[in-house]
Coordinates of C-alpha atoms in Angstrom, one line a residue:
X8 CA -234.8 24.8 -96.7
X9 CA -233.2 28.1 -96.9
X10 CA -234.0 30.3 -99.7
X11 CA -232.4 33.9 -101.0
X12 CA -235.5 35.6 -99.6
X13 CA -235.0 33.5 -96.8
X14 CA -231.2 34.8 -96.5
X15 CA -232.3 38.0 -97.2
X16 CA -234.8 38.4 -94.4
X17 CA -232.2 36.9 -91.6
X18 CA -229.8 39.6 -93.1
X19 CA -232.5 42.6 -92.9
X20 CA -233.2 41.5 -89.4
X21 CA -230.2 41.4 -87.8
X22 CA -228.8 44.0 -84.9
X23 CA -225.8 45.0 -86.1
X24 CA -225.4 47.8 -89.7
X25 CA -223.2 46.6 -92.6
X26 CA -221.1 50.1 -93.1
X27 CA -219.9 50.0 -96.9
X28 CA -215.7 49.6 -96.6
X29 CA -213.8 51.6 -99.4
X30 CA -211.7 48.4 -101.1
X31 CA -208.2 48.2 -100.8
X32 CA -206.1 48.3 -104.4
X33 CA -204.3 45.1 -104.7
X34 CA -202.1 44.0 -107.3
X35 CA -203.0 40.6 -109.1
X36 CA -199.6 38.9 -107.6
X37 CA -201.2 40.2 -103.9
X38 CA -204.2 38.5 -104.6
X39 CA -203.3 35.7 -105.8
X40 CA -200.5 35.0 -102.8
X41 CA -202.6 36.4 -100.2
X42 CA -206.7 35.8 -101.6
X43 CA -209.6 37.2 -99.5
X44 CA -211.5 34.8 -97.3
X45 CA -215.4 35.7 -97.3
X46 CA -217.4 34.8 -94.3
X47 CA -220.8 33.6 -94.2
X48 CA -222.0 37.2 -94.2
X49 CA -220.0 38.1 -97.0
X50 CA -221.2 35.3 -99.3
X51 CA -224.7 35.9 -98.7
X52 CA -224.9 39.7 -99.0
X53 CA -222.6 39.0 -102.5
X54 CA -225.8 36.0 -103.7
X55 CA -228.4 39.0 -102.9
X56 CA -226.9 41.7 -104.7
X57 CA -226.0 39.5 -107.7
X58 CA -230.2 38.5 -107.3
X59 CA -231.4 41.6 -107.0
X60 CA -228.9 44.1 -108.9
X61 CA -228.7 41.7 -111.9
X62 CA -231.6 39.2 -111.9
X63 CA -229.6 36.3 -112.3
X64 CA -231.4 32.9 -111.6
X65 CA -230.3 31.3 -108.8
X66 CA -228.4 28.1 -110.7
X67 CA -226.1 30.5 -112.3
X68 CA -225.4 32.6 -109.0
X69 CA -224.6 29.1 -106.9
X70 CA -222.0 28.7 -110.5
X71 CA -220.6 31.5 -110.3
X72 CA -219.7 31.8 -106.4
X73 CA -218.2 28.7 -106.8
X74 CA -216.0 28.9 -109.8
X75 CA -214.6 32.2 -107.9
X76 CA -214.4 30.0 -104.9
X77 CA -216.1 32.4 -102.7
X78 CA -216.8 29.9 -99.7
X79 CA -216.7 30.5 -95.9
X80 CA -214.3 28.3 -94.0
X81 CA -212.7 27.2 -90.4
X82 CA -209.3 27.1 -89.4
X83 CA -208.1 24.5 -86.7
X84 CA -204.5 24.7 -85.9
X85 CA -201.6 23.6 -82.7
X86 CA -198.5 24.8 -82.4
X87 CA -196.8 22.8 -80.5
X88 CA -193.5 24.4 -80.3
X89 CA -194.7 26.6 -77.8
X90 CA -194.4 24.5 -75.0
X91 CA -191.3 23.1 -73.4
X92 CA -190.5 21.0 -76.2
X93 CA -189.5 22.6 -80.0
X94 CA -192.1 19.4 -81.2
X95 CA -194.2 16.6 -80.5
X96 CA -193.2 13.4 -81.5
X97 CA -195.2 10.4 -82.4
X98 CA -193.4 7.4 -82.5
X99 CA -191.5 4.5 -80.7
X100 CA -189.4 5.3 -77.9
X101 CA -188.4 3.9 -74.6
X102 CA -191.6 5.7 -72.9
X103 CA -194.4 2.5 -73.2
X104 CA -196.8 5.7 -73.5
X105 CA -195.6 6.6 -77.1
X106 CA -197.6 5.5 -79.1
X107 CA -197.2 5.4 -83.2
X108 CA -200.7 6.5 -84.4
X109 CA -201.9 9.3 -82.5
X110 CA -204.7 12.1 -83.3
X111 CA -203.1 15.3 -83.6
X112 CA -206.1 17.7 -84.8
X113 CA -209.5 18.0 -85.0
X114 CA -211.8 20.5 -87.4
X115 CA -214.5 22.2 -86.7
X116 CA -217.9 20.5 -88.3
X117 CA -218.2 20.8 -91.7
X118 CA -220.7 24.2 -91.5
X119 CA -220.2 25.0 -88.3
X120 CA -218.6 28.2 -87.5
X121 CA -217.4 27.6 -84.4
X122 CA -217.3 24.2 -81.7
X123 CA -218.0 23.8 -79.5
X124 CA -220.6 25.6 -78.9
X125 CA -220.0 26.8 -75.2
X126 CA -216.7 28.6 -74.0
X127 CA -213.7 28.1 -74.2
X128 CA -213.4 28.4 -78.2
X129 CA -211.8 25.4 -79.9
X130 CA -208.5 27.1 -80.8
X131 CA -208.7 27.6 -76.6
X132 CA -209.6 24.2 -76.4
X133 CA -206.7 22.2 -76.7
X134 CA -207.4 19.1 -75.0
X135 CA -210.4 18.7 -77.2
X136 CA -207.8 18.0 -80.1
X137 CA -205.4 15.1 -78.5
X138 CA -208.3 13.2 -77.4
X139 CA -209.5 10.0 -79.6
X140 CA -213.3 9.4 -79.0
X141 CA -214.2 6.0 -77.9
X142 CA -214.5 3.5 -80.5
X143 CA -218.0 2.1 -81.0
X144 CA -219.3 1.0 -84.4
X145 CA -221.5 3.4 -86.3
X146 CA -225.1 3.8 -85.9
X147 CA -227.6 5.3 -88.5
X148 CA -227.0 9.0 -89.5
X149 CA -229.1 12.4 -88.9
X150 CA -230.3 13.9 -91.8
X151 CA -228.9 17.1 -93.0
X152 CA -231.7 18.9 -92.4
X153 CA -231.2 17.8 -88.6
X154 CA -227.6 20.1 -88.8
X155 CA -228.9 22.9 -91.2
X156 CA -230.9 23.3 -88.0
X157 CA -228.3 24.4 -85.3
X158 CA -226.0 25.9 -87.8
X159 CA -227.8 29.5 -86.8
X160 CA -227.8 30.5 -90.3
X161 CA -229.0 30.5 -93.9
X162 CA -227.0 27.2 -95.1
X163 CA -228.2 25.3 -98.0
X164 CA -229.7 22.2 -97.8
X165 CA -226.6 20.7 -99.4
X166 CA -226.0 16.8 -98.4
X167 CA -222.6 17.2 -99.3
X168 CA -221.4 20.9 -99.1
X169 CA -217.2 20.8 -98.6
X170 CA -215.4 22.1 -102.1
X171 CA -211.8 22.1 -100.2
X172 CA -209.9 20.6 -97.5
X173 CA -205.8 22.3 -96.9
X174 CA -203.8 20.7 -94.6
X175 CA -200.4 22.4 -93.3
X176 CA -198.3 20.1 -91.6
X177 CA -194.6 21.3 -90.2
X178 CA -191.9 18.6 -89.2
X179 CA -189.7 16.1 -90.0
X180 CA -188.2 12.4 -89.4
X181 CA -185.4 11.2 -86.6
X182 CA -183.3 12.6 -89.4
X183 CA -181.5 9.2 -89.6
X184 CA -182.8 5.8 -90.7
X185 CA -184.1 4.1 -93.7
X186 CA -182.0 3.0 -97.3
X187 CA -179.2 5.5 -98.4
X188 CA -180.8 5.8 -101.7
X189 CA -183.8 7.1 -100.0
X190 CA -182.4 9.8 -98.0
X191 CA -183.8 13.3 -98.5
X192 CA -186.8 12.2 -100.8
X193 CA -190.3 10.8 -99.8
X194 CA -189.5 7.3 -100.8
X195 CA -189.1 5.1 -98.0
X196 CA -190.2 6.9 -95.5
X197 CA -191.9 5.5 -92.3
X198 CA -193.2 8.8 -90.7
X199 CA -196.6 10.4 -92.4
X200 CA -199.8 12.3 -91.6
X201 CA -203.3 10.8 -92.6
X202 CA -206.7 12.4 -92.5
X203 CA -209.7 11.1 -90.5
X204 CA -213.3 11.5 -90.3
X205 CA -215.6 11.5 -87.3
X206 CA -219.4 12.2 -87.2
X207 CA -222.8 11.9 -85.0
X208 CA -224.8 9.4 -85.4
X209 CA -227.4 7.9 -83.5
X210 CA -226.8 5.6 -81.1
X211 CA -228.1 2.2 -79.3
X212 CA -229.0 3.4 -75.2
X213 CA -231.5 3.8 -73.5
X214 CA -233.6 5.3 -76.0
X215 CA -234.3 3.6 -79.1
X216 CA -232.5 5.8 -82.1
X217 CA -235.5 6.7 -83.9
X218 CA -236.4 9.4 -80.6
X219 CA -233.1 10.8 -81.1
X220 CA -234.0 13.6 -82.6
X221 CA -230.9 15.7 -83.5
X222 CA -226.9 15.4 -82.0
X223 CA -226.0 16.1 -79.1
X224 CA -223.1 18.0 -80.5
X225 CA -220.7 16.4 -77.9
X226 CA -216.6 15.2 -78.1
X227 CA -218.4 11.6 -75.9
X228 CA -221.0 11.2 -78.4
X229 CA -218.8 11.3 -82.1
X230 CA -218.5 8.0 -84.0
X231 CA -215.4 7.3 -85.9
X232 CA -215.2 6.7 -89.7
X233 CA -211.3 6.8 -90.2
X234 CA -209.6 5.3 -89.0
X235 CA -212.2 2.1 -89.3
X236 CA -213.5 0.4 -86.0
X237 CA -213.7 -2.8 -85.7
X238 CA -215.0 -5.6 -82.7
X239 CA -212.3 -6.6 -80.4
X240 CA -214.6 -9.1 -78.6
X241 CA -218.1 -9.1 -78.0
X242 CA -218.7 -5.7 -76.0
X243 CA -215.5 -4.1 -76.8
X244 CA -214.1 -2.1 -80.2
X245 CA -210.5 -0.8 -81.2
X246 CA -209.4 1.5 -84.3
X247 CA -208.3 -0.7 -87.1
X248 CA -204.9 1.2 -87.7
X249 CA -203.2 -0.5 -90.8
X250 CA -199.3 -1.4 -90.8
X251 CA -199.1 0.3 -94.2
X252 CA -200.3 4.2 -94.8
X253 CA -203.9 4.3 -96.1
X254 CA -202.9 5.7 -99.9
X255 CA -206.8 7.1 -99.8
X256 CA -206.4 8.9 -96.6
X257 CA -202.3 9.2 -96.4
X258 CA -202.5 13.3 -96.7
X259 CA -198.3 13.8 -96.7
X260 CA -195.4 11.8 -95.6
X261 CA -191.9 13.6 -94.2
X262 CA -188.6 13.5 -96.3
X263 CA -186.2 10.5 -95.1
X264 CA -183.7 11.3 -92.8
X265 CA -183.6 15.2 -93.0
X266 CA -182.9 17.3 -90.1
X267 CA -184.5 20.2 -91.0
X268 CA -188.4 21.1 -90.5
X269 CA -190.5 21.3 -93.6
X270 CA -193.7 22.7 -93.9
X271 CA -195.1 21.1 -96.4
X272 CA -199.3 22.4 -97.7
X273 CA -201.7 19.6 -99.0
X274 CA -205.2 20.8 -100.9
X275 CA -207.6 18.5 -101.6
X276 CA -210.7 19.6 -103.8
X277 CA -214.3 18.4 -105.0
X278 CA -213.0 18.6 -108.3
X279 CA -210.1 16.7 -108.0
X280 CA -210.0 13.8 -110.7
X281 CA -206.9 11.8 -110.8
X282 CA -207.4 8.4 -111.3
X283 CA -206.4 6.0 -108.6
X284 CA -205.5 3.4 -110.7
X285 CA -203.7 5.4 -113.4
X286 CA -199.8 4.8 -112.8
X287 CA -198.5 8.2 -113.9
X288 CA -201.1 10.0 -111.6
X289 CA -199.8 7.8 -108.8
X290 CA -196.4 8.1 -109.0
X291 CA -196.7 12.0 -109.3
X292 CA -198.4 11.8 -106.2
X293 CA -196.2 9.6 -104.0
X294 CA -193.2 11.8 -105.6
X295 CA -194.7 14.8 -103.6
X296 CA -195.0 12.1 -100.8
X297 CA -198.6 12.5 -100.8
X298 CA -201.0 9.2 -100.9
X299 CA -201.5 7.7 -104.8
X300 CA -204.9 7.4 -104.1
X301 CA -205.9 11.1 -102.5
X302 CA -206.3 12.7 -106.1
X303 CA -210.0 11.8 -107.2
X304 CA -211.9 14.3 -104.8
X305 CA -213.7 11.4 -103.2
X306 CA -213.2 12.2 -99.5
X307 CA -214.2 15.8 -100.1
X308 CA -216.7 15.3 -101.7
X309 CA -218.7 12.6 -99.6
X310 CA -218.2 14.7 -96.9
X311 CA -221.9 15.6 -95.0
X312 CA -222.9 18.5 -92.7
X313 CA -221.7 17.6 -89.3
X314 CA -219.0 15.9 -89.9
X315 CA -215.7 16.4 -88.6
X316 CA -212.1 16.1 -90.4
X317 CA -209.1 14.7 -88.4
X318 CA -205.6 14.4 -88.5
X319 CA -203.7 11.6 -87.9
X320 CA -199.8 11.4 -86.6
X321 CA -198.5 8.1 -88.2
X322 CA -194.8 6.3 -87.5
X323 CA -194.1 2.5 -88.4
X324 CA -190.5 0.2 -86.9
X325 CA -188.6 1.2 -84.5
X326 CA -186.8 4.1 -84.4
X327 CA -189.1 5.7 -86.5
X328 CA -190.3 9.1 -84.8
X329 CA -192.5 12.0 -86.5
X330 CA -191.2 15.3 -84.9
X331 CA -194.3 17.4 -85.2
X332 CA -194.2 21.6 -84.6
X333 CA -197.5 22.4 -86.0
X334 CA -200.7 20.9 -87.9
X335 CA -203.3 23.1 -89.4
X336 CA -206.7 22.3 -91.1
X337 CA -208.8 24.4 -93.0
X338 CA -212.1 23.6 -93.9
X339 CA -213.9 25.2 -97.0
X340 CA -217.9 25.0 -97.8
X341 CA -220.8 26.0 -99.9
X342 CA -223.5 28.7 -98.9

């Protein structure tokens, strides 16, 4: 386990010099619409001065860092209005191809900084995001200490480290469709984004799970969570993908039959607390067209190191079609 002395010496020792930079004056409506976003580097360097300048124990440094929200993070974005198309649409159409649940994004590992690990980068890597791994069913899980390991830096032996998940979603419906009354609100609509989770666990071959002694790290060798898998016949497995939205997953639906693109921002924290089965709290969320169930925390919060957030395209009847320009997920965590 990684301790500040620990952090400490693995900052000391490395190549490259930390020149002081002279801070830039900000006013409190700039930092509050555009807030700085530490690295790694930062967060530890900001733990050992408030250790060694002020003394503070350790419990009450960890506080404080996190009631500023001082995390690292990843970004994972497409844009897919840079291709011949303005969008991509998920949905029914004449092409048998189409499909109406489709994987549009895929994070980097929680604690990671970058994957995968070899070139091209994963922004680069584009075909690493379309691609749903190979349902098989789940087998037993590394330990975190297993991840803390290839991370390639001081991260605490947290088992559950993510504080906040933001998803940015542009696009919008068929613009037609659906009950009059519904038109241009998020009440009966049949286009939506939900989130997904994917991790490496070990798994039955040819040798026995116990000798697999840490992941692999590779897109063939991820297990899905979310959506569920479930047996198809003996040998095979398919994704479970529900008829209605998953109200614990369901991250933000579009507005019914608008033409234009929204972009609509979706943050989901540890702390969240809204009770899934308190009306009020559920009807403000489905108002905002996110899922009534996504405001307790509970998916951010049982996140692990090593595991991987996903984003989910969603359409239901035909005619139906979510017109997608861009997804975006950013990943925040504890050092």
């Amino acid at each position: 386990m990684w301790s500040i002395t620990a952090a400490l010496s693995w900052l000391t020792g490395r190549d490259e010099l930390i020149e002081p930079i002279e801070p830039a004056v900000r006013t409190p409506e700039e930092i509050l619409s555009n807030p700085y976003l530490p690295s790694v580097l930062d967060v530890i360097v900001v733990k050992s001065m408030l250790v060694k300048g002020l003394k503070l124990p350790l419990e009450l440094i960890d506080s404080i860092v996190d009631q500023a929200e001082y995390w690292p993070h990843t970004s994972s974005e497409i844009n897919y209005a840079t291709g011949d198309s303005p969008f991509y649409t998920v949905g029914y159409s004449t092409t048998a191809d189409d499909s109406e649940n489709e994987l549009l994004l895929r994070a980097v590992p929680l604690g990671f900084l970058k994957w995968p690990p070899q070139d091209p980068p994963l922004e680069k890597a584009r075909n690493l995001h379309p691609t749903a791994v190979q349902p098989s069913p789940p087998g037993e899980q590394f330990p975190a200490d297993v991840f803390q390991g290839l991370m390639g830096y001081p991260v605490p032996l947290v088992t559950h480290p993510c504080r906040k998940i933001v998803f940015t979603t542009r696009s919008r419906d068929q613009a037609w469709g659906g009950d009059a009354q519904d038109h241009h609100t998020y009440h009966g609509s049949w286009t939506w984004f939900e989130a997904g989770l994917e991790r490496w666990t070990r798994k039955q071959g040819d040798s026995p799970p116990e000798t697999q002694m840490q992941p692999s790290l590779a897109l063939k060798d991820l297990t899905a969570i979310y959506p569920p898998v479930v047996a198809e016949n003996e040998n095979t497995y398919k994704y479970d993908h529900q008829l209605l939205p998953s109200e614990n997953l369901k991250v933000q639906c579009n507005k019914t039959a608008v033409h234009e693109t929204l972009e609509h921002t979706v943050v989901w924290r540890y702390t969240d607390d809204m009770d899934p089965e308190n009306e009020q709290a559920a009807a403000e969320l489905a108002s905002s067209g996110r899922g009534t169930a996504t405001g307790d925390g509970r998916f951010v919060r049982q996140l692990e190191l090593g595991d991987i957030v996903t984003l989910w395209g969603k359409t239901r009847f035909p005619g139906w079609a979510n017109h997608v320009e861009s997804v975006k997920v950013e990943v925040y965590w504890v050092v």
